[in-house]
XYZ file of C-alpha atoms in Angstrom:
564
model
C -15.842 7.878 14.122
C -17.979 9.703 12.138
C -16.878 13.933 11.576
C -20.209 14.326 13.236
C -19.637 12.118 15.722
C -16.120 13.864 16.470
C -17.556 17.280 16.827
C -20.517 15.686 19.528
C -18.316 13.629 20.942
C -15.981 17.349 21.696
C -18.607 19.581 22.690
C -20.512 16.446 25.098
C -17.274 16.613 26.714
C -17.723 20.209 27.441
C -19.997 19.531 30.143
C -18.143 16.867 31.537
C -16.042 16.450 34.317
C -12.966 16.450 32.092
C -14.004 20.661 30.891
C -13.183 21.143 34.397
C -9.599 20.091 33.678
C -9.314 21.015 30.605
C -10.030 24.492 31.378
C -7.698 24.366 34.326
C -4.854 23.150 31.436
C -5.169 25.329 28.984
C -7.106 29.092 28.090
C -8.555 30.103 24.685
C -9.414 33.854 24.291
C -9.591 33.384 20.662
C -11.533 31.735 18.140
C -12.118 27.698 18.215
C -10.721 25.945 15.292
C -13.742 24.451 13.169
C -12.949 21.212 12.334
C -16.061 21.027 9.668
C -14.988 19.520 6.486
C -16.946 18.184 3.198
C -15.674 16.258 0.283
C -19.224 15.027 -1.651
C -20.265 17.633 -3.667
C -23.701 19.491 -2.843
C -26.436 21.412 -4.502
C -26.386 24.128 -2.653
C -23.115 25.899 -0.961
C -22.872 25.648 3.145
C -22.348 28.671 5.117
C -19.459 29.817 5.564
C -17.077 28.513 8.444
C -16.590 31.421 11.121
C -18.986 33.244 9.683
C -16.692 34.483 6.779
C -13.891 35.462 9.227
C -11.946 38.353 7.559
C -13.560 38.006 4.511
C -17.472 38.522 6.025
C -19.705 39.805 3.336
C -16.653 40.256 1.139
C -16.946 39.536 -2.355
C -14.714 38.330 -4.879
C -12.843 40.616 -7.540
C -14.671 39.402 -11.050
C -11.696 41.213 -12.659
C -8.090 42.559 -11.524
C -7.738 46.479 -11.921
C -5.038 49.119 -10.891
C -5.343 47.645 -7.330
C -3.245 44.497 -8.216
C -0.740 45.962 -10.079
C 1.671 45.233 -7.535
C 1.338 41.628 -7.304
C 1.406 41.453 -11.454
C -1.252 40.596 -12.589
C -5.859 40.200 -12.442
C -7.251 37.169 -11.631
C -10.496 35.765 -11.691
C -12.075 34.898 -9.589
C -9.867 36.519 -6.582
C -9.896 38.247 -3.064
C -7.765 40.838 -2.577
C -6.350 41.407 1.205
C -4.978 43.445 3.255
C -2.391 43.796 6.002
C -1.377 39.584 6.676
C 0.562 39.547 9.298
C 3.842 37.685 9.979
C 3.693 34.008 11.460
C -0.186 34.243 12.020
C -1.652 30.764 10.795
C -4.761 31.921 8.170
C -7.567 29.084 8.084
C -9.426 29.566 4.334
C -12.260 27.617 3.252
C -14.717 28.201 0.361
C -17.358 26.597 -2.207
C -16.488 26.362 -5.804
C -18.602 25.124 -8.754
C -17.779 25.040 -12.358
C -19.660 26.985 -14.272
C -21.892 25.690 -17.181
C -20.114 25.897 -20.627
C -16.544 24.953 -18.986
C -14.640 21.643 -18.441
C -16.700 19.074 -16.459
C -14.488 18.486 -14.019
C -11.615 20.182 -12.968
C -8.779 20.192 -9.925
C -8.933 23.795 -8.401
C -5.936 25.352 -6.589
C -6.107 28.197 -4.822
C -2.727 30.113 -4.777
C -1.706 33.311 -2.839
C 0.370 35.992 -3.972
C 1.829 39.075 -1.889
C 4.197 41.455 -1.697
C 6.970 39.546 -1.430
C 6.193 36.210 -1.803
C 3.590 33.225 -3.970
C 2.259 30.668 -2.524
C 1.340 28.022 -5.184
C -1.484 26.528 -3.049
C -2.888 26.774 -0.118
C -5.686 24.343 -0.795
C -7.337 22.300 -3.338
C -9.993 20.363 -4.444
C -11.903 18.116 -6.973
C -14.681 20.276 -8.844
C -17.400 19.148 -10.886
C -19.554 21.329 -12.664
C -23.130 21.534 -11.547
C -22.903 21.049 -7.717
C -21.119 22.780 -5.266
C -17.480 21.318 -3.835
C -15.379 22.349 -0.258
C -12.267 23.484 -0.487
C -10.172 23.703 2.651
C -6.783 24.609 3.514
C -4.591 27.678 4.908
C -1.591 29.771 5.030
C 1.522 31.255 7.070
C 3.701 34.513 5.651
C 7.355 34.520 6.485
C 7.297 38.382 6.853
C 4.098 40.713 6.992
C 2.493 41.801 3.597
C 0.118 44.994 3.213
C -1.350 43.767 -0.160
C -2.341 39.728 -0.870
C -4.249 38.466 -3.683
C -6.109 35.192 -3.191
C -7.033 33.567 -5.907
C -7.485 30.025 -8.367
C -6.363 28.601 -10.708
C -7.577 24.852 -12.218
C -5.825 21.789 -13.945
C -6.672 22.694 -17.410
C -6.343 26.391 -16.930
C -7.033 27.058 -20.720
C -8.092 30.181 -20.116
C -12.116 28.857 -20.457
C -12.665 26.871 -17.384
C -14.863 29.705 -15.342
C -15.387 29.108 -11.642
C -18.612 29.941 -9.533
C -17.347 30.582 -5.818
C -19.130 31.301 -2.434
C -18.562 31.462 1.699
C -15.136 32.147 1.776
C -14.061 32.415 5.117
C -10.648 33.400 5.889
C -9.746 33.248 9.923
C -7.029 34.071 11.248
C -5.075 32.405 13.985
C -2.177 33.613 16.455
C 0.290 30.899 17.256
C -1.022 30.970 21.425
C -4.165 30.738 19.737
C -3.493 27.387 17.850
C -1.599 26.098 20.407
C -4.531 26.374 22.927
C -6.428 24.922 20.578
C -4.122 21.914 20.096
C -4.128 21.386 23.840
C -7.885 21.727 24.001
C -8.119 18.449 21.203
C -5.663 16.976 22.772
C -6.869 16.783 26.462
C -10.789 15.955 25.111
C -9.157 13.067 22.527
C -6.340 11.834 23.555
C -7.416 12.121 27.941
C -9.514 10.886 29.999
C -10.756 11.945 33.407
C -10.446 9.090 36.257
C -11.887 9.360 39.737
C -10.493 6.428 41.719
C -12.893 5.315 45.147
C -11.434 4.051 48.240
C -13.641 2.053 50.227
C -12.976 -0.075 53.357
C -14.069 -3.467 54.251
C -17.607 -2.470 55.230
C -18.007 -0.024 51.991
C -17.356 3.270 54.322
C -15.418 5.917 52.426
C -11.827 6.102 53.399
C -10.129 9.248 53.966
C -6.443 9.937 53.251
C -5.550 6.730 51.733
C -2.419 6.793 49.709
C -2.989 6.199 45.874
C -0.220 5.731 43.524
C -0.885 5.409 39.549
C 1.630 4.937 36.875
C 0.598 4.492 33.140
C 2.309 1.265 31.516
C 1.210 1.603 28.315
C -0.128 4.075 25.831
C -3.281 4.047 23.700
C -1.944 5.836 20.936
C 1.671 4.695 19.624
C 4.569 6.454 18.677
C 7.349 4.425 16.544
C 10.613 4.706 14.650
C 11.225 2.848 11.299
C 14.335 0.410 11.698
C 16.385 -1.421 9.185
C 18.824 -4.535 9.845
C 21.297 -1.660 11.240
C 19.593 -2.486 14.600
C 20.312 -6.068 14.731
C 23.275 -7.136 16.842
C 23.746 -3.289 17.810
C 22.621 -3.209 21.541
C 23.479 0.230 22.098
C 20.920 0.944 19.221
C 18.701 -1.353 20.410
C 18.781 -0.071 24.045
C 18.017 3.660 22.402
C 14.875 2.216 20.473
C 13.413 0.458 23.538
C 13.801 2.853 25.861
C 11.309 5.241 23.377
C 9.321 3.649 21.180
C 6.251 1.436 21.074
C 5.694 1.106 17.593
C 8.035 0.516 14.332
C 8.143 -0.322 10.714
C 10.781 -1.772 8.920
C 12.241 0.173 6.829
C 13.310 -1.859 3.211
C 13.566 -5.516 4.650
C 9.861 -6.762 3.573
C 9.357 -4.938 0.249
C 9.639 -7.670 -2.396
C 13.318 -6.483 -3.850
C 14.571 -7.474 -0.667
C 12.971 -10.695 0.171
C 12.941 -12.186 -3.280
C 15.680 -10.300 -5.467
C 16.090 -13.168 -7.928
C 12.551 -15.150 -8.891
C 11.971 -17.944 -6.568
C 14.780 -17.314 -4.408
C 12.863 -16.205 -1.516
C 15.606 -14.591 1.674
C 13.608 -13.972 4.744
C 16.663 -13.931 6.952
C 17.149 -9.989 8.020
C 12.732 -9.464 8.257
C 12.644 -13.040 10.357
C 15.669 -11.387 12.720
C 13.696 -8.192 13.054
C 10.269 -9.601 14.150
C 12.399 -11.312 16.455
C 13.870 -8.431 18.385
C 10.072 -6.417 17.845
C 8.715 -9.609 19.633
C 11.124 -9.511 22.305
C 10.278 -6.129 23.251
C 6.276 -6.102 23.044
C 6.721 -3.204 20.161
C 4.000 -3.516 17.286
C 4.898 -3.478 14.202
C 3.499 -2.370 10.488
C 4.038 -4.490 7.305
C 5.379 -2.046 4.982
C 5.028 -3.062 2.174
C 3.304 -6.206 0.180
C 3.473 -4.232 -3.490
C 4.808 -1.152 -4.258
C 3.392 0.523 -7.591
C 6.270 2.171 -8.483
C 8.146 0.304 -11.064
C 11.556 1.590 -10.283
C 11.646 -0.257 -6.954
C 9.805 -3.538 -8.302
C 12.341 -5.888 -8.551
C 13.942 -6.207 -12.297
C 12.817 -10.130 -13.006
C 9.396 -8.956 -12.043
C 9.070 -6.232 -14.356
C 9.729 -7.992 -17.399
C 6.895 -10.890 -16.832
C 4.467 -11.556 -19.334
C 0.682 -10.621 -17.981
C -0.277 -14.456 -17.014
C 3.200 -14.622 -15.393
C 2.884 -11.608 -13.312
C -0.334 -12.795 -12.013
C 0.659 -15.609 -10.391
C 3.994 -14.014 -9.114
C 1.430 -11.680 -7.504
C -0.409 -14.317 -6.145
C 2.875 -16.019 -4.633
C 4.489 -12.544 -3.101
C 1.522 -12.099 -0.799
C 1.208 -15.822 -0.037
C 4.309 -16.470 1.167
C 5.097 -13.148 2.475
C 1.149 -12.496 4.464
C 1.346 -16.677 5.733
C 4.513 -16.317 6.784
C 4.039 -13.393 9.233
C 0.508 -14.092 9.876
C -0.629 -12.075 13.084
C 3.132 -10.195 13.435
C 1.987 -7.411 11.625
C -0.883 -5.133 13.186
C -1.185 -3.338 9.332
C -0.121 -3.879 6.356
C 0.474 -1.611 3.129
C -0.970 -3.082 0.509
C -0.354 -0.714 -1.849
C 2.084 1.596 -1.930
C 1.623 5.022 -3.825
C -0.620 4.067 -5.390
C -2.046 7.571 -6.612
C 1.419 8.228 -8.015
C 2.116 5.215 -9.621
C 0.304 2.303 -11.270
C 2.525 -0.348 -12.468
C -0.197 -3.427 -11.477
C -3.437 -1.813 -12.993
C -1.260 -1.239 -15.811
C -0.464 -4.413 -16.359
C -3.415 -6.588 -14.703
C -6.308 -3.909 -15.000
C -8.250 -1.891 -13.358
C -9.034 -4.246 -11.136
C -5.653 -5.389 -9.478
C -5.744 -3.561 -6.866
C -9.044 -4.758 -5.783
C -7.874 -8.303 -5.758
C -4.450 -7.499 -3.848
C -6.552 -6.225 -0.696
C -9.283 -8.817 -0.962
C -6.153 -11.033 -1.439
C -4.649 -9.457 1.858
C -8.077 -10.104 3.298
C -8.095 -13.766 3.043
C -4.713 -14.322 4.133
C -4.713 -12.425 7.274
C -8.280 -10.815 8.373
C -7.154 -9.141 11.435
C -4.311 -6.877 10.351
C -5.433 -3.303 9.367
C -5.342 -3.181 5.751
C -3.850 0.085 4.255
C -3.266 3.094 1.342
C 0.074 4.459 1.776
C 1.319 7.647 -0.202
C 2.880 10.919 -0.125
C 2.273 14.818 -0.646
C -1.172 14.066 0.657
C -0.505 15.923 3.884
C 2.635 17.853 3.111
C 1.319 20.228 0.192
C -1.466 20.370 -2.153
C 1.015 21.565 -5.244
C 1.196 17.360 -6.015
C -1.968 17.097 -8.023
C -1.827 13.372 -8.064
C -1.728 12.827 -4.683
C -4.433 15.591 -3.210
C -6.919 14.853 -0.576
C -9.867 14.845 -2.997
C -8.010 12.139 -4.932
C -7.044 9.711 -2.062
C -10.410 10.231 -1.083
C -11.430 9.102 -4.463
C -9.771 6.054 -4.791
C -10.962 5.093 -1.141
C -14.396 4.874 -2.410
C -13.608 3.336 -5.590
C -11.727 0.362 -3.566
C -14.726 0.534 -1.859
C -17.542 0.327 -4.294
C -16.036 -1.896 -6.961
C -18.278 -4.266 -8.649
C -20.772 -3.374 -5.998
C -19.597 -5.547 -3.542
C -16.541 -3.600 -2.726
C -13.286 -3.688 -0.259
C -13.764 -2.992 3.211
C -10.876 -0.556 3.958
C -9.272 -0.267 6.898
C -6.675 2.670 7.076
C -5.282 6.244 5.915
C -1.323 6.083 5.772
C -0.235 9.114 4.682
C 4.258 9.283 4.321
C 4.432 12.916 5.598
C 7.803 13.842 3.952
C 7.997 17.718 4.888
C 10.115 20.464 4.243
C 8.441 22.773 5.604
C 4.924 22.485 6.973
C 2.216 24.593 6.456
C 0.148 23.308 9.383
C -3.144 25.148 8.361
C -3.188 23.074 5.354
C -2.090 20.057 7.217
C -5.018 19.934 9.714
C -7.953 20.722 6.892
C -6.580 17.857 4.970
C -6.754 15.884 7.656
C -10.760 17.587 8.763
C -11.299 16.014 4.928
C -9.768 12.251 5.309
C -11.317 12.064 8.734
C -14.955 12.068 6.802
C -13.653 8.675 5.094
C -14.128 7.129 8.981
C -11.141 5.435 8.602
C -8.034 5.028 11.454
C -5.098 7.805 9.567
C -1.826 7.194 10.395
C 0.932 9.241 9.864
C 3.533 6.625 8.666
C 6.994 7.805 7.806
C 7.025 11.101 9.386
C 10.711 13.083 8.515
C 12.048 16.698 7.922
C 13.791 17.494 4.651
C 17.884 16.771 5.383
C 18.240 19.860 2.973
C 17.240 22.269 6.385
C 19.533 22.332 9.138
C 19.182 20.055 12.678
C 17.822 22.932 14.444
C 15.243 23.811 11.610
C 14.353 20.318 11.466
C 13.656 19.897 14.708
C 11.296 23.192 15.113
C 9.201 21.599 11.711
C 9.370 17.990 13.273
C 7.610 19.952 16.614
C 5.255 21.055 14.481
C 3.688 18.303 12.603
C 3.805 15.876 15.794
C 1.861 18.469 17.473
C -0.427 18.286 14.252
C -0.618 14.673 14.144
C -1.003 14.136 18.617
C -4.022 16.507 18.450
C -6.065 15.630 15.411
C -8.723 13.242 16.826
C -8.910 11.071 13.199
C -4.976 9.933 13.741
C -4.071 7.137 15.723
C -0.283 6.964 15.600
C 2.867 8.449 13.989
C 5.674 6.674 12.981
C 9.165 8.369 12.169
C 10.786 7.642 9.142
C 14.752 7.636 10.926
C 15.997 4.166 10.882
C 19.762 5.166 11.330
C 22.687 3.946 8.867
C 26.253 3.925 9.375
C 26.067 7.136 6.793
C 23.109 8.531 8.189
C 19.283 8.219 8.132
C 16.901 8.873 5.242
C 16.233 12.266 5.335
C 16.349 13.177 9.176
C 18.308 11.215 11.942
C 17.290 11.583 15.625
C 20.902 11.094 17.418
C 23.936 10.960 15.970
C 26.109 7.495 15.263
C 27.106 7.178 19.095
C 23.174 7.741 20.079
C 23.459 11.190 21.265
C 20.518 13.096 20.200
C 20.512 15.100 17.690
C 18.061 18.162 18.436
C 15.221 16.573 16.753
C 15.674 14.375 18.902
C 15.372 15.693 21.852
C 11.887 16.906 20.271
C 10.678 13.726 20.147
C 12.047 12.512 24.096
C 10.064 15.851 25.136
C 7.033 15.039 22.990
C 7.226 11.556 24.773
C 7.055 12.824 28.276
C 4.899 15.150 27.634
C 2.273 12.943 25.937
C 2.428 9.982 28.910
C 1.080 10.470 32.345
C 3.503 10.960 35.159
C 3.019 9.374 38.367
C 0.240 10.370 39.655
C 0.705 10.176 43.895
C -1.944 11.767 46.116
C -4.013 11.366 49.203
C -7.934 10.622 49.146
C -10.441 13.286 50.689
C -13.442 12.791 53.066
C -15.503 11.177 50.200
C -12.661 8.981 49.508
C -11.715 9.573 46.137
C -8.949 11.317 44.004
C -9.728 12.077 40.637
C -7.217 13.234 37.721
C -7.124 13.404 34.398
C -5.132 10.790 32.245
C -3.822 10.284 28.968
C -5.070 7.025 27.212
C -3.875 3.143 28.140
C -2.921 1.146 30.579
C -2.440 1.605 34.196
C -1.415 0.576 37.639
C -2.666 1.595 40.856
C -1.727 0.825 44.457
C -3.672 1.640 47.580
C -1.609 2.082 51.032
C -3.765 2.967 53.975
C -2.829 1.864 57.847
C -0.006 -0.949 56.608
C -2.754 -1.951 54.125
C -1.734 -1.883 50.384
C -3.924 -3.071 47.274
C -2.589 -3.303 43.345
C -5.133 -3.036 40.886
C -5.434 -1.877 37.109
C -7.236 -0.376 34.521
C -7.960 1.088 31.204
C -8.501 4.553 29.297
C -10.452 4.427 26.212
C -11.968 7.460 24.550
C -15.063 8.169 25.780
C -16.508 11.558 27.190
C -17.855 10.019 30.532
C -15.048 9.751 33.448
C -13.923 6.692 34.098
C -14.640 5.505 37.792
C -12.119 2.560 39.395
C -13.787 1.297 42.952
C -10.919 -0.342 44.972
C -11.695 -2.021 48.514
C -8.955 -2.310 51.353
């Protein structure tokens, strides 16, 4: 869906049936989060988002004076604020340009610095000098600060690289405030209104008719990785089930598993696992065909001559893509690839063009996918930023002027902790690639404790749920005898560990209960659902009729006609 489309397809809804229970839901007295975001550059800046928020007709500092002694130090350009406030989630956005006489190109960072504390960025972007380029992002303080400095800094901060800026906008959000605001994306993207009619045999409305609905499956999955751990364990496996639609496995598939010593292919854990995913209708992605970083390439493979690594190539996704064709709804291609390039380094530039038209051929119905980190946690990685994903999307795209079709955003989502301002405008800038995003091995850092982690992990699933571009989240907690990755979710007897019982009461909360009511003199009952399957039954006068039906996203309610 197109970022335009998005926006339409939210404020169409508006005057819907579904406002009426949206409104009902939830109440905004604050500002609506502006989910506007731009990553080609343009002549000419756009106006400001909120109309400049806090920093309205403010312009930047061209030079630091007595006034920023405090924080240490001028900058240029900078905005200099006052009074931030603890725990209040700031939205910034602004234009930069490069000015003539500088660098060509440069990565921009804008950094934050108060009384007590420096931020060392709270957005990015790509600039290019001569046109105009958006940078997004945001900010939370831990404590309140009566003197901030905003200001940027680029990649080759020589001291000559001079920056043109304009419509900053800095809003400010309360936490009610962003929470209503999750609530309103989430019941206009991820619900539907329904209005079920009861008729009777001659097509006369039927009063007080009982209808009972119960949702059997949901549009938008939620997963757990796994690793051969699970197999045989049927206490485990009863845990999983009982949660999760969706999983990944964790290490079985990559190609130092399945072939650890050339031509001595093992299958035998990932053929076990599709087995028990099968078994239990749970989708599953292919994580992952090549993985770019050399250290986890297996060791015969990385000492192949050019010629010989070719065709090794070409056998890995041959026998690994027609031997699970159609068990896999995605596959990742390539894996981090923006921090790590160990086939374009040794096949060329164009490798990674021929592993996803590769992929293509070999199984055209699974989603094709990018898969990295740091994209979505922080913008401090500058070879992993938003603008650069972006980039290599198009390139993948474009190459040789035919070009890959791509199919998906997977973005790791290792966080410590989360800045969810800067989360949701990175996410604003992938959504303009018009691509599915996925959030695919969602954890908390194991250096915070199980309470802490479970707070952050509340957090970014509320991020992910509500942003209208994602369309699933998978957890990266596969459990170990000694553990889990980074973050478990019970412990080793499957009691839950707080996080959780975050992610049972995310579960709950995100599925329609049964819905049981009575028609009214028009006979009908309407209601508002979240997306997927259902089942309905109609009792009236020792009468019952089972039916079903479907949410999709769409802004018109859904209407389900039932005769008894």
């Amino acid at each position: 869906m197109k970022h335009s489309s998005i926006i339409a397809f939210i404020f169409s809804a508006i005057y819907s049936l579904l406002t009426a229970f949206v409104l009902a839901s939830s109440s905004n007295d604050g500002p609506f989060y502006d989910s506007t975001a731009y990553t080609e550059c343009r002549a000419e800046p756009e106006k400001p988002l909120y109309n400049g928020g806090m920093l309205n007709e403010k312009e930047a500092s061209v030079s630091g004076g007595d006034t920023l002694r405090s924080v240490g130090a001028s900058y240029t350009p900078a905005y200099i604020l006052h009074n931030l406030t603890q725990n209040t989630i700031y939205c910034f956005s602004i234009w930069v340009k490069i000015e003539a006489g500088s660098a060509s190109a440069a990565r921009v960072r804008a950094k934050l610095r108060s009384d007590n504390a420096t931020l060392n960025c709270v957005g990015s972007v790509s600039a290019k000098q001569g046109c105009w380029s958006f940078l997004k992002g945001g900010f939370l303080l831990d404590s309140s600060s009566q003197l901030s400095i905003l200001f940027f800094e680029t990649s080759n901060d020589d001291g000559r690289t001079q920056l043109e800026v304009a419509s900053a906008s800095l809003q400010p959000f309360t936490q009610e405030q962003w929470k209503n605001n999750q609530d309103y994306f989430i019941n206009t993207a991820r619900k539907r209104a329904v209005t079920i009619h009861v008729a009777g045999e001659s097509g006369e409305s039927v009063e007080g008719a009982v209808v009972n609905v119960e949702q059997i499956a949901k549009d938008f999955p939620i997963g757990s990785a796994i690793s051969k751990t699970i197999l045989g364990n049927i206490p485990y496996q009863e845990w999983f089930v009982k949660r999760f639609d969706a999983t990944v496995f964790e290490n079985e598939l990559k190609w130092y598993a399945t072939e650890p010593h050339q031509g001595k292919l093992n299958y035998t854990f990932a053929d076990q696992m599709i087995s028990f995913v099968r078994a239990n209708k749970i989708i599953a992605r292919g994580h992952n065909i090549f993985w770019e970083d050399p250290k986890y390439t297996p060791d015969w493979v990385r000492n192949l001559t050019r010629e010989d690594l070719r065709s090794a190539v070409n056998q890995r996704i041959r026998s690994l893509m027609t031997r699970y064709r159609g068990e896999f709804v995605h596959w990742d291609v390539s894996n981090e690839m923006l921090h790590f390039d160990f086939y374009e380094s040794r096949l060329g530039k164009n490798a990674s063009y021929e592993l996803f038209a590769a992929a293509r051929e070999l199984d055209s119905l699974a989603t094709l996918f990018l898969n990295d980190f740091n994209v979505v946690e922080t913008c401090s990685d500058e070879r992993s930023t938003v603008d650069e994903y972006i980039t290599r999307v198009r390139e993948l795209e474009r190459y040789d002027g035919g070009g890959m079709r791509m199919d998906g955003v997977g973005l790791e989502g290792h966080f410590t902790r989360p800045n969810v301002a800067l989360m949701r405008a990175n996410l604003d800038k992938l959504a303009t690639l018009e691509l599915p995003v996925w959030l695919t091995e969602i954890d908390i850092s194991s250096t915070l404790d199980h309470r802490t982690q479970a707070i952050y992990l509340e957090q970014v699933l509320r991020e992910g749920f509500s942003h209208p571009s994602v369309n699933g989240i998978i957890l990266w907690t596969a459990l170990h005898p000694n553990g889990c990755y980074q973050m478990c979710l019970t412990d080793d007897k499957f009691h839950n560990l707080p996080a959780g019982d975050v992610v049972d009461q995310k579960l709950l909360e995100w599925t329609t209960g049964e819905v049981k009511a009575k028609t009214d003199d028009h006979g009908t009952f309407s209601f508002l659902g979240f997306l997927g399957e259902y089942r309905v039954s109609i009792m009236y006068e020792g009468k019952t009729v089972n039916s079903s039906f479907s949410l999709s996203r769409d802004p018109e309610t859904k209407h389900v006609r039932l005769r008894i």
